[in-house]
Amino acid sequence: CAKNTQPTGTPPFEEEFPDLSKHNNHMAKVLTKEIYGKLRDKQTPSGYTLDDVIQTGVDNPGHPFIMTVGCVAGDEESYEVFKDLLDPVISDRHGGYKPTDKHKTDLNHENLKGGDDLDPNYVLSSRVRTGRSIKGFTLPPHNSRGERRIIERLSIEALNSLDGEFKGKYYPLNTMTDAEQEQLIADHFLFDKPVSPLLTCAGMARDWPDGRGIWHNENKTFLVWVNEEDHLRVISMQKGGNMREVFRRFCVGLQKIEEIFKKHNRGFMWNEHLGYILTCPSNLGTGLRGGVHVKLSKLSTHPKFEEILTRLRLQKRGTGGVDTASVGGVFDISNADRLGSSEVEQVQLVVDGVKLMVEMEKKLEKGESIDSMIPAQK
Amino acid sequence: MDFNTQLQYIPTQTQSRFLIRQTENWNFTIQDLTSMASSFTRVISGRNTAVMLAMGAGTLTSGYLLSDNMEAAERRRLYPPSADFPDLRKHNNCMASALTPGIYARLSDKTTPNNWTLDQCIQTGVDNPGHPFIKTVGMVAGDEETYEVFAELFDPVIKDRHNGYDPRTMKHPTDLDASKITSGFFDERYVLSSRVRTGRSIRGLSLPPACTRSERREVERVVVTALAGLKGDLSGRYYSLGDMTEREQQQLIDEHFLFDKPVSPLLTAAGMARDWPDARGIWHNNEKNFLIWINEEDHTRVISMEKGGNMKRVFERFCRGLKQVEHLIQERGWEFMWNERLGYILTCPSNLGTGLRAGVHIRLPLLSKDARFKKILDNLRLQKRGTGGVDTAATGDTFDISNLDRLGKSEVELVQLVIDGVNYLIECEKRLERGQDIKIPSPVPQFRK
């Protein structure tokens, strides 16, 4: 039948351009019709397209106060093929990081100064996490069941070959017993099917729980999530303020895992411009969030608290994670930066900054002023 | 062939056949893909290679044919089908009951002309294992051709869902002649409201799980333009979801017209909520008894409703409105998706055929407590729902009673069946009021053979 008004062939890109008039995320700020027109016919070798990259940002207009990224990578090549969009997003998100900048990787824990003497009366626990992607596979928004299963299998092989303080066990999500599940919840280890639309709209919850699981060492101080938001999320943690030890275990464990992968010609995705490649552009660079749960009841009510955090290049969260509020004056304090500084530098900022803030808290408890202690911008 | 050879492939005119070698668990072979132009003239950047992985330890995996259109093949077919077969052991839906590794292997390399794949059809069923009591369908169509290209899976699912209807051998009757309806006026002491709904898809444009933003906007344009041509008691206006004012929104909520962004994972996992609220909207006539949803779960959902028991008038308006809309889109060279095997083509296989749900809100305080209520409904081929819709429970004694079937009987037959059935229920209620006994009716016959 005649279809004189039906679009034939390729619709002009203006027809396809999303309505971002009510949006507030990095993608929406950066994406213009020109960029869209230039990129929308491209795809990565595995078939990931611009529409795929931005879908999560189109579907989640954003929050007036929290600026989300609004785009994800489907594979390593996404950051190349769609650089006209992702470079400005990265610059916006990572403090003006330029396409020509180089990122420094430093996982030598010995380079960290101090960090073993944070006052445990204030610092309740210490934790360092990062993510790693296995080279040659597509990322969680895009991978097929077969790929995801291989990633799981490779990860299990690598993790099961660890020994000493890293000896541990893998718990696949789809076959764990009720008892195992309860234990993992009690240990605060278990991750659940993503419900955040930021993740589900990017396709990261497909086929759940196929290929997903949790590995941890016997001491419960080193933990790896497989196929959640990234191929691997690696976490080192313990109670108290010995961030130095947490970071040591983190670096040593990560490097052991990487060695095993490398021995089998499987590296992690990394390049000298973007550091470690992860699904969300916000986690590029080190992908590292090093932080503590710390009691700052007095300091947190001080009018300069936010400014102190900013100058120290730190951020605060509630103790339930990124979207929560603080309870009982206890805050999660961690590094704000990911890209453009090394792991050691970022953890150093946490160690020095938290030490300073605990001193400030003690001063305020004694009724003294902290004005002379307020740091310059780091 | 050298055991360490990266790959072998023998390209033919339009197809590539290739062998994948695996030396050990960790070594991967690289495959060069012949880059092929798609209907959207995509440019594959830089290297046209994809990493291929083989399964099993030290086995030779033989390659498989790639179709002309390589989009889906490039995206997903990096593994033999057995590597990608979903784990459905904990699943209870029609797709999981019908899908075998053999069917998956045969269909996994196919795509519709719009590049819709089997994995995309079944994603919602993989992500939603289902309910022990309610059997969901577990798969959706991305376009009209889906039902043909993936017939090997859709046909058994259709059979399962539609009482043994066999699309290969049977024809579906379409009949929108409301004058054939008899005794369509219910006792309003029992029936509070009457409603008929269906869906229609615009031929040539992909369905909600698959459509691009431009296709969805085209659906909106085509339908809204046509609706603007309705006159008389059918004339009305359109409210775009993205542009409506707060006041309009509240009004539509109060009238129970407004539909919201889908939250059910059955729909979101099928990609139907993408780009919300772009190109979604609600049209209704000034009399507020003829209503059309645009780009929700289908291209269009058409609803005729009114308070009271005049089902005949509701259906008459339904048919008249549908025919006029169809005429108006045909004037511009468009038509609805329909064929004689499956009737009207909609996103969910459960809505094929008539896509029609005709029902009433009815008070049955005595009958609903009778132990025979369910059997009576079953034999009348009716279903009950709460008055909030498919997932709700009934409040008090008021139920939503509607036809169970969609495919294999015409619209007229189904509406008549609802009318006769509801009249029977009212009769039972009255008899119980008078202290008389009631009878379970003999089962209504299935579709004509």
Tab-separated table of N, CA, C and O in Angstrom, chain B residues 105-205:
chain	number	residue	atom	x	y	z
B	105	ALA	N	18.853	-22.388	19.173
B	105	ALA	CA	19.968	-22.466	18.224
B	105	ALA	C	19.513	-22.114	16.814
B	105	ALA	O	20.201	-21.401	16.093
B	106	ARG	N	18.336	-22.590	16.434
B	106	ARG	CA	17.878	-22.335	15.063
B	106	ARG	C	17.477	-20.875	14.855
B	106	ARG	O	17.581	-20.347	13.758
B	107	LEU	N	17.004	-20.233	15.900
B	107	LEU	CA	16.492	-18.870	15.727
B	107	LEU	C	17.478	-17.787	16.118
B	107	LEU	O	17.251	-16.614	15.819
B	108	SER	N	18.556	-18.162	16.809
B	108	SER	CA	19.360	-17.109	17.424
B	108	SER	C	20.128	-16.268	16.415
B	108	SER	O	20.563	-15.180	16.739
B	109	ASP	N	20.322	-16.736	15.220
B	109	ASP	CA	21.019	-15.914	14.224
B	109	ASP	C	20.079	-15.122	13.351
B	109	ASP	O	20.513	-14.374	12.493
B	110	LYS	N	18.797	-15.304	13.527
B	110	LYS	CA	17.854	-14.606	12.651
B	110	LYS	C	17.568	-13.214	13.188
B	110	LYS	O	17.670	-12.947	14.386
B	111	THR	N	17.200	-12.355	12.256
B	111	THR	CA	16.691	-11.050	12.665
B	111	THR	C	15.530	-10.678	11.765
B	111	THR	O	15.432	-11.142	10.642
B	112	THR	N	14.664	-9.817	12.278
B	112	THR	CA	13.624	-9.245	11.429
B	112	THR	C	14.289	-8.155	10.577
B	112	THR	O	15.431	-7.779	10.830
B	113	PRO	N	13.583	-7.644	9.570
B	113	PRO	CA	14.156	-6.564	8.756
B	113	PRO	C	14.560	-5.352	9.583
B	113	PRO	O	15.391	-4.566	9.156
B	114	ASN	N	13.984	-5.188	10.757
B	114	ASN	CA	14.361	-4.080	11.642
B	114	ASN	C	15.460	-4.462	12.624
B	114	ASN	O	15.718	-3.720	13.574
B	115	ASN	N	16.084	-5.618	12.409
B	115	ASN	CA	17.165	-6.074	13.282
B	115	ASN	C	16.721	-6.494	14.666
B	115	ASN	O	17.516	-6.463	15.606
B	116	TRP	N	15.489	-6.875	14.807
B	116	TRP	CA	15.022	-7.384	16.108
B	116	TRP	C	15.426	-8.852	16.207
B	116	TRP	O	15.277	-9.623	15.259
B	117	THR	N	15.945	-9.227	17.405
B	117	THR	CA	16.475	-10.579	17.544
B	117	THR	C	15.664	-11.410	18.530
B	117	THR	O	14.854	-10.889	19.287
B	118	LEU	N	15.970	-12.699	18.562
B	118	LEU	CA	15.301	-13.588	19.503
B	118	LEU	C	15.601	-13.175	20.936
B	118	LEU	O	14.706	-13.141	21.786
B	119	ASP	N	16.851	-12.867	21.210
B	119	ASP	CA	17.213	-12.462	22.581
B	119	ASP	C	16.376	-11.281	23.031
B	119	ASP	O	15.967	-11.198	24.189
B	120	GLN	N	16.125	-10.366	22.102
B	120	GLN	CA	15.314	-9.209	22.469
B	120	GLN	C	13.873	-9.619	22.723
B	120	GLN	O	13.214	-9.079	23.602
B	121	CYS	N	13.355	-10.571	21.968
B	121	CYS	CA	11.981	-11.046	22.195
B	121	CYS	C	11.839	-11.609	23.605
B	121	CYS	O	10.849	-11.378	24.284
B	122	ILE	N	12.826	-12.396	24.018
B	122	ILE	CA	12.658	-13.171	25.247
B	122	ILE	C	13.237	-12.500	26.492
B	122	ILE	O	13.083	-13.025	27.597
B	123	GLN	N	13.907	-11.354	26.326
B	123	GLN	CA	14.576	-10.724	27.478
B	123	GLN	C	13.627	-10.553	28.659
B	123	GLN	O	13.987	-10.832	29.802
B	124	THR	N	12.412	-10.089	28.405
B	124	THR	CA	11.476	-9.867	29.504
B	124	THR	C	11.138	-11.172	30.220
B	124	THR	O	10.968	-11.186	31.449
B	125	GLY	N	11.083	-12.270	29.517
B	125	GLY	CA	10.789	-13.559	30.148
B	125	GLY	C	11.978	-14.115	30.906
B	125	GLY	O	11.804	-14.793	31.928
B	126	VAL	N	13.184	-13.810	30.442
B	126	VAL	CA	14.382	-14.230	31.168
B	126	VAL	C	14.504	-13.447	32.464
B	126	VAL	O	14.815	-13.994	33.523
B	127	ASP	N	14.220	-12.137	32.382
B	127	ASP	CA	14.379	-11.256	33.545
B	127	ASP	C	13.255	-11.401	34.559
B	127	ASP	O	13.386	-10.933	35.693
B	128	ASN	N	12.145	-11.995	34.175
B	128	ASN	CA	10.998	-12.119	35.071
B	128	ASN	C	10.558	-13.573	35.132
B	128	ASN	O	9.702	-14.007	34.351
B	129	PRO	N	11.151	-14.320	36.074
B	129	PRO	CA	10.902	-15.755	36.109
B	129	PRO	C	9.433	-16.124	36.219
B	129	PRO	O	9.033	-17.207	35.821
B	130	GLY	N	8.638	-15.225	36.784
B	130	GLY	CA	7.213	-15.532	36.775
B	130	GLY	C	6.701	-15.876	38.143
B	130	GLY	O	7.413	-15.953	39.135
B	131	HIS	N	5.440	-16.077	38.148
B	131	HIS	CA	4.680	-16.275	39.368
B	131	HIS	C	4.206	-17.713	39.396
B	131	HIS	O	3.810	-18.246	38.374
B	132	PRO	N	4.233	-18.357	40.559
B	132	PRO	CA	3.769	-19.750	40.579
B	132	PRO	C	2.307	-19.909	40.174
B	132	PRO	O	1.924	-20.947	39.647
B	133	PHE	N	1.485	-18.857	40.398
B	133	PHE	CA	0.063	-19.015	40.090
B	133	PHE	C	-0.346	-18.382	38.768
B	133	PHE	O	-1.229	-18.863	38.080
B	134	ILE	N	0.280	-17.245	38.462
B	134	ILE	CA	-0.094	-16.546	37.228
B	134	ILE	C	0.968	-16.822	36.186
B	134	ILE	O	2.134	-16.506	36.382
B	135	LYS	N	0.555	-17.389	35.055
B	135	LYS	CA	1.543	-17.664	34.028
B	135	LYS	C	1.592	-16.488	33.061
B	135	LYS	O	0.671	-16.255	32.294
B	136	THR	N	2.706	-15.753	33.099
B	136	THR	CA	2.885	-14.648	32.157
B	136	THR	C	3.380	-15.198	30.820
B	136	THR	O	3.759	-16.355	30.722
B	137	VAL	N	3.371	-14.355	29.811
B	137	VAL	CA	3.756	-14.814	28.482
B	137	VAL	C	5.276	-14.916	28.361
B	137	VAL	O	5.809	-15.873	27.839
B	138	GLY	N	5.982	-13.893	28.813
B	138	GLY	CA	7.437	-13.960	28.845
B	138	GLY	C	8.133	-13.620	27.549
B	138	GLY	O	9.333	-13.829	27.427
B	139	MET	N	7.407	-13.062	26.578
B	139	MET	CA	8.088	-12.600	25.374
B	139	MET	C	7.218	-11.574	24.660
B	139	MET	O	6.010	-11.546	24.842
B	140	VAL	N	7.889	-10.735	23.850
B	140	VAL	CA	7.172	-9.677	23.137
B	140	VAL	C	7.652	-9.612	21.695
B	140	VAL	O	8.727	-10.124	21.360
B	141	ALA	N	6.854	-8.970	20.867
B	141	ALA	CA	7.254	-8.749	19.471
B	141	ALA	C	7.839	-7.349	19.337
B	141	ALA	O	7.391	-6.414	19.992
B	142	GLY	N	8.860	-7.197	18.498
B	142	GLY	CA	9.447	-5.888	18.250
B	142	GLY	C	8.854	-5.235	17.018
B	142	GLY	O	8.971	-4.038	16.813
B	143	ASP	N	8.203	-6.065	16.191
B	143	ASP	CA	7.618	-5.565	14.949
B	143	ASP	C	6.706	-6.651	14.394
B	143	ASP	O	6.613	-7.746	14.957
B	144	GLU	N	6.036	-6.344	13.290
B	144	GLU	CA	5.080	-7.292	12.728
B	144	GLU	C	5.764	-8.585	12.287
B	144	GLU	O	5.222	-9.678	12.479
B	145	GLU	N	6.952	-8.443	11.734
B	145	GLU	CA	7.642	-9.616	11.175
B	145	GLU	C	8.108	-10.599	12.247
B	145	GLU	O	8.400	-11.759	11.936
B	146	THR	N	8.191	-10.114	13.481
B	146	THR	CA	8.619	-11.000	14.577
B	146	THR	C	7.820	-12.288	14.585
B	146	THR	O	8.381	-13.376	14.760
B	147	TYR	N	6.500	-12.152	14.407
B	147	TYR	CA	5.639	-13.334	14.514
B	147	TYR	C	5.908	-14.353	13.411
B	147	TYR	O	5.582	-15.532	13.555
B	148	GLU	N	6.517	-13.909	12.311
B	148	GLU	CA	6.891	-14.831	11.238
B	148	GLU	C	8.298	-15.375	11.425
B	148	GLU	O	8.521	-16.578	11.411
B	149	VAL	N	9.246	-14.433	11.587
B	149	VAL	CA	10.652	-14.837	11.665
B	149	VAL	C	10.878	-15.809	12.826
B	149	VAL	O	11.633	-16.771	12.720
B	150	PHE	N	10.228	-15.537	13.953
B	150	PHE	CA	10.412	-16.387	15.134
B	150	PHE	C	9.199	-17.264	15.392
B	150	PHE	O	8.927	-17.639	16.531
B	151	ALA	N	8.526	-17.636	14.321
B	151	ALA	CA	7.302	-18.429	14.445
B	151	ALA	C	7.550	-19.728	15.203
B	151	ALA	O	6.676	-20.205	15.930
B	152	GLU	N	8.736	-20.290	15.049
B	152	GLU	CA	8.980	-21.579	15.696
B	152	GLU	C	8.821	-21.486	17.211
B	152	GLU	O	8.486	-22.478	17.869
B	153	LEU	N	9.064	-20.305	17.776
B	153	LEU	CA	8.829	-20.124	19.214
B	153	LEU	C	7.463	-19.499	19.483
B	153	LEU	O	6.775	-19.881	20.430
B	154	PHE	N	7.064	-18.536	18.659
B	154	PHE	CA	5.800	-17.845	18.931
B	154	PHE	C	4.585	-18.751	18.748
B	154	PHE	O	3.610	-18.654	19.485
B	155	ASP	N	4.636	-19.658	17.756
B	155	ASP	CA	3.461	-20.497	17.519
B	155	ASP	C	3.102	-21.363	18.727
B	155	ASP	O	1.936	-21.390	19.137
B	156	PRO	N	4.070	-22.096	19.300
B	156	PRO	CA	3.695	-22.876	20.495
B	156	PRO	C	3.258	-22.000	21.670
B	156	PRO	O	2.395	-22.401	22.460
B	157	VAL	N	3.851	-20.800	21.802
B	157	VAL	CA	3.437	-19.913	22.887
B	157	VAL	C	2.003	-19.439	22.654
B	157	VAL	O	1.189	-19.385	23.583
B	158	ILE	N	1.696	-19.122	21.408
B	158	ILE	CA	0.330	-18.701	21.077
B	158	ILE	C	-0.646	-19.826	21.354
B	158	ILE	O	-1.731	-19.627	21.917
B	159	LYS	N	-0.254	-21.024	20.993
B	159	LYS	CA	-1.111	-22.190	21.239
B	159	LYS	C	-1.367	-22.358	22.730
B	159	LYS	O	-2.492	-22.595	23.168
B	160	ASP	N	-0.298	-22.250	23.507
B	160	ASP	CA	-0.371	-22.411	24.952
B	160	ASP	C	-1.289	-21.355	25.565
B	160	ASP	O	-2.131	-21.651	26.406
B	161	ARG	N	-1.131	-20.137	25.119
B	161	ARG	CA	-1.853	-19.037	25.716
B	161	ARG	C	-3.289	-18.938	25.230
B	161	ARG	O	-4.173	-18.467	25.940
B	162	HIS	N	-3.539	-19.345	23.992
B	162	HIS	CA	-4.860	-19.140	23.396
B	162	HIS	C	-5.586	-20.458	23.156
B	162	HIS	O	-6.146	-20.682	22.086
B	163	ASN	N	-5.556	-21.321	24.165
B	163	ASN	CA	-6.385	-22.525	24.170
B	163	ASN	C	-6.192	-23.438	22.978
B	163	ASN	O	-7.151	-23.995	22.463
B	164	GLY	N	-4.956	-23.573	22.525
B	164	GLY	CA	-4.714	-24.511	21.439
B	164	GLY	C	-4.890	-23.921	20.055
B	164	GLY	O	-4.839	-24.643	19.068
B	165	TYR	N	-5.066	-22.595	19.949
B	165	TYR	CA	-5.190	-21.980	18.621
B	165	TYR	C	-3.904	-22.192	17.841
B	165	TYR	O	-2.821	-21.898	18.317
B	166	ASP	N	-4.017	-22.733	16.635
B	166	ASP	CA	-2.839	-23.040	15.827
B	166	ASP	C	-2.733	-22.067	14.654
B	166	ASP	O	-3.501	-22.171	13.696
B	167	PRO	N	-1.791	-21.114	14.733
B	167	PRO	CA	-1.691	-20.116	13.666
B	167	PRO	C	-1.355	-20.716	12.307
B	167	PRO	O	-1.568	-20.078	11.283
B	168	ARG	N	-0.800	-21.934	12.316
B	168	ARG	CA	-0.422	-22.538	11.027
B	168	ARG	C	-1.649	-23.020	10.266
B	168	ARG	O	-1.620	-23.118	9.047
B	169	THR	N	-2.709	-23.382	10.987
B	169	THR	CA	-3.838	-24.007	10.295
B	169	THR	C	-5.147	-23.244	10.445
B	169	THR	O	-6.089	-23.500	9.712
B	170	MET	N	-5.212	-22.333	11.406
B	170	MET	CA	-6.519	-21.710	11.665
B	170	MET	C	-6.555	-20.266	11.202
B	170	MET	O	-5.525	-19.630	11.028
B	171	LYS	N	-7.772	-19.773	11.025
B	171	LYS	CA	-7.956	-18.383	10.662
B	171	LYS	C	-8.714	-17.679	11.765
B	171	LYS	O	-9.628	-18.238	12.380
B	172	HIS	N	-8.342	-16.431	11.997
B	172	HIS	CA	-9.011	-15.658	13.033
B	172	HIS	C	-10.075	-14.752	12.405
B	172	HIS	O	-9.788	-14.014	11.479
B	173	PRO	N	-11.304	-14.806	12.926
B	173	PRO	CA	-12.377	-13.979	12.363
B	173	PRO	C	-12.386	-12.576	12.976
B	173	PRO	O	-12.274	-12.435	14.190
B	174	THR	N	-12.494	-11.565	12.119
B	174	THR	CA	-12.644	-10.199	12.606
B	174	THR	C	-14.055	-9.721	12.279
B	174	THR	O	-14.504	-9.870	11.156
B	175	ASP	N	-14.771	-9.197	13.270
B	175	ASP	CA	-16.146	-8.749	13.039
B	175	ASP	C	-16.435	-7.586	13.966
B	175	ASP	O	-16.541	-7.750	15.182
B	176	LEU	N	-16.537	-6.403	13.386
B	176	LEU	CA	-16.803	-5.200	14.183
B	176	LEU	C	-18.175	-4.614	13.843
B	176	LEU	O	-18.375	-3.401	13.865
B	177	ASP	N	-19.140	-5.492	13.554
B	177	ASP	CA	-20.490	-5.037	13.247
B	177	ASP	C	-21.331	-5.090	14.515
B	177	ASP	O	-21.908	-6.129	14.868
B	178	ALA	N	-21.411	-3.955	15.212
B	178	ALA	CA	-22.084	-3.915	16.516
B	178	ALA	C	-23.581	-4.191	16.431
B	178	ALA	O	-24.223	-4.508	17.432
B	179	SER	N	-24.151	-4.078	15.234
B	179	SER	CA	-25.598	-4.283	15.117
B	179	SER	C	-25.986	-5.731	15.395
B	179	SER	O	-27.151	-6.036	15.661
B	180	LYS	N	-24.999	-6.625	15.366
B	180	LYS	CA	-25.315	-8.036	15.604
B	180	LYS	C	-25.513	-8.357	17.080
B	180	LYS	O	-25.965	-9.438	17.426
B	181	ILE	N	-25.172	-7.415	17.950
B	181	ILE	CA	-25.251	-7.667	19.390
B	181	ILE	C	-26.705	-7.691	19.852
B	181	ILE	O	-27.492	-6.820	19.465
B	182	THR	N	-27.051	-8.700	20.661
B	182	THR	CA	-28.401	-8.764	21.218
B	182	THR	C	-28.351	-8.590	22.733
B	182	THR	O	-27.379	-8.995	23.379
B	183	SER	N	-29.398	-8.006	23.249
B	183	SER	CA	-29.624	-7.795	24.687
B	183	SER	C	-28.383	-7.289	25.407
B	183	SER	O	-27.899	-7.916	26.342
B	184	GLY	N	-27.894	-6.174	24.982
B	184	GLY	CA	-26.677	-5.661	25.587
B	184	GLY	C	-26.906	-4.601	26.636
B	184	GLY	O	-26.068	-3.727	26.816
B	185	PHE	N	-28.031	-4.680	27.364
B	185	PHE	CA	-28.302	-3.682	28.397
B	185	PHE	C	-28.463	-4.382	29.734
B	185	PHE	O	-29.403	-5.129	29.940
B	186	PHE	N	-27.528	-4.123	30.651
B	186	PHE	CA	-27.526	-4.843	31.926
B	186	PHE	C	-28.382	-4.160	32.980
B	186	PHE	O	-28.577	-2.940	32.940
B	187	ASP	N	-28.785	-4.961	33.942
B	187	ASP	CA	-29.489	-4.453	35.108
B	187	ASP	C	-28.533	-3.580	35.923
B	187	ASP	O	-27.539	-4.056	36.466
B	188	GLU	N	-28.840	-2.291	35.995
B	188	GLU	CA	-27.910	-1.356	36.617
B	188	GLU	C	-27.943	-1.380	38.135
B	188	GLU	O	-27.230	-0.629	38.795
B	189	ARG	N	-28.780	-2.257	38.684
B	189	ARG	CA	-28.661	-2.454	40.135
B	189	ARG	C	-27.418	-3.280	40.435
B	189	ARG	O	-26.946	-3.332	41.565
B	190	TYR	N	-26.887	-3.920	39.428
B	190	TYR	CA	-25.697	-4.751	39.618
B	190	TYR	C	-24.494	-4.212	38.865
B	190	TYR	O	-23.396	-4.153	39.385
B	191	VAL	N	-24.724	-3.832	37.612
B	191	VAL	CA	-23.607	-3.377	36.773
B	191	VAL	C	-23.411	-1.884	36.917
B	191	VAL	O	-24.305	-1.094	36.639
B	192	LEU	N	-22.224	-1.490	37.373
B	192	LEU	CA	-21.931	-0.084	37.640
B	192	LEU	C	-21.356	0.623	36.416
B	192	LEU	O	-21.582	1.813	36.230
B	193	SER	N	-20.585	-0.109	35.613
B	193	SER	CA	-19.990	0.516	34.420
B	193	SER	C	-19.640	-0.561	33.408
B	193	SER	O	-19.448	-1.730	33.757
B	194	SER	N	-19.520	-0.117	32.145
B	194	SER	CA	-19.206	-1.031	31.041
B	194	SER	C	-18.068	-0.463	30.211
B	194	SER	O	-17.970	0.758	30.030
B	195	ARG	N	-17.235	-1.355	29.708
B	195	ARG	CA	-16.010	-0.889	29.020
B	195	ARG	C	-15.530	-1.907	28.002
B	195	ARG	O	-15.616	-3.112	28.245
B	196	VAL	N	-15.060	-1.423	26.861
B	196	VAL	CA	-14.422	-2.306	25.878
B	196	VAL	C	-13.106	-1.672	25.480
B	196	VAL	O	-13.054	-0.480	25.182
B	197	ARG	N	-12.041	-2.448	25.454
B	197	ARG	CA	-10.749	-1.916	25.019
B	197	ARG	C	-10.080	-2.860	24.034
B	197	ARG	O	-10.325	-4.049	24.033
B	198	THR	N	-9.257	-2.285	23.190
B	198	THR	CA	-8.391	-3.082	22.337
B	198	THR	C	-7.146	-2.277	22.022
B	198	THR	O	-6.961	-1.189	22.570
B	199	GLY	N	-6.302	-2.815	21.155
B	199	GLY	CA	-5.111	-2.092	20.736
B	199	GLY	C	-5.008	-2.149	19.219
B	199	GLY	O	-5.599	-3.024	18.579
B	200	ARG	N	-4.277	-1.175	18.668
B	200	ARG	CA	-4.018	-1.214	17.236
B	200	ARG	C	-2.576	-0.762	17.007
B	200	ARG	O	-2.087	0.150	17.668
B	201	SER	N	-1.939	-1.415	16.019
B	201	SER	CA	-0.562	-1.051	15.674
B	201	SER	C	-0.529	-0.492	14.262
B	201	SER	O	-1.266	-0.958	13.393
B	202	ILE	N	0.353	0.456	14.036
B	202	ILE	CA	0.464	1.079	12.719
B	202	ILE	C	1.467	0.283	11.887
B	202	ILE	O	2.656	0.179	12.243
B	203	ARG	N	0.999	-0.284	10.807
B	203	ARG	CA	1.860	-1.108	9.956
B	203	ARG	C	3.025	-0.291	9.418
B	203	ARG	O	2.859	0.829	8.959
B	204	GLY	N	4.227	-0.901	9.480
B	204	GLY	CA	5.416	-0.250	8.929
B	204	GLY	C	6.286	0.398	9.990
B	204	GLY	O	7.411	0.797	9.705
B	205	LEU	N	5.778	0.522	11.201
B	205	LEU	CA	6.567	1.123	12.282
B	205	LEU	C	6.781	0.066	13.374
B	205	LEU	O	5.878	-0.714	13.668
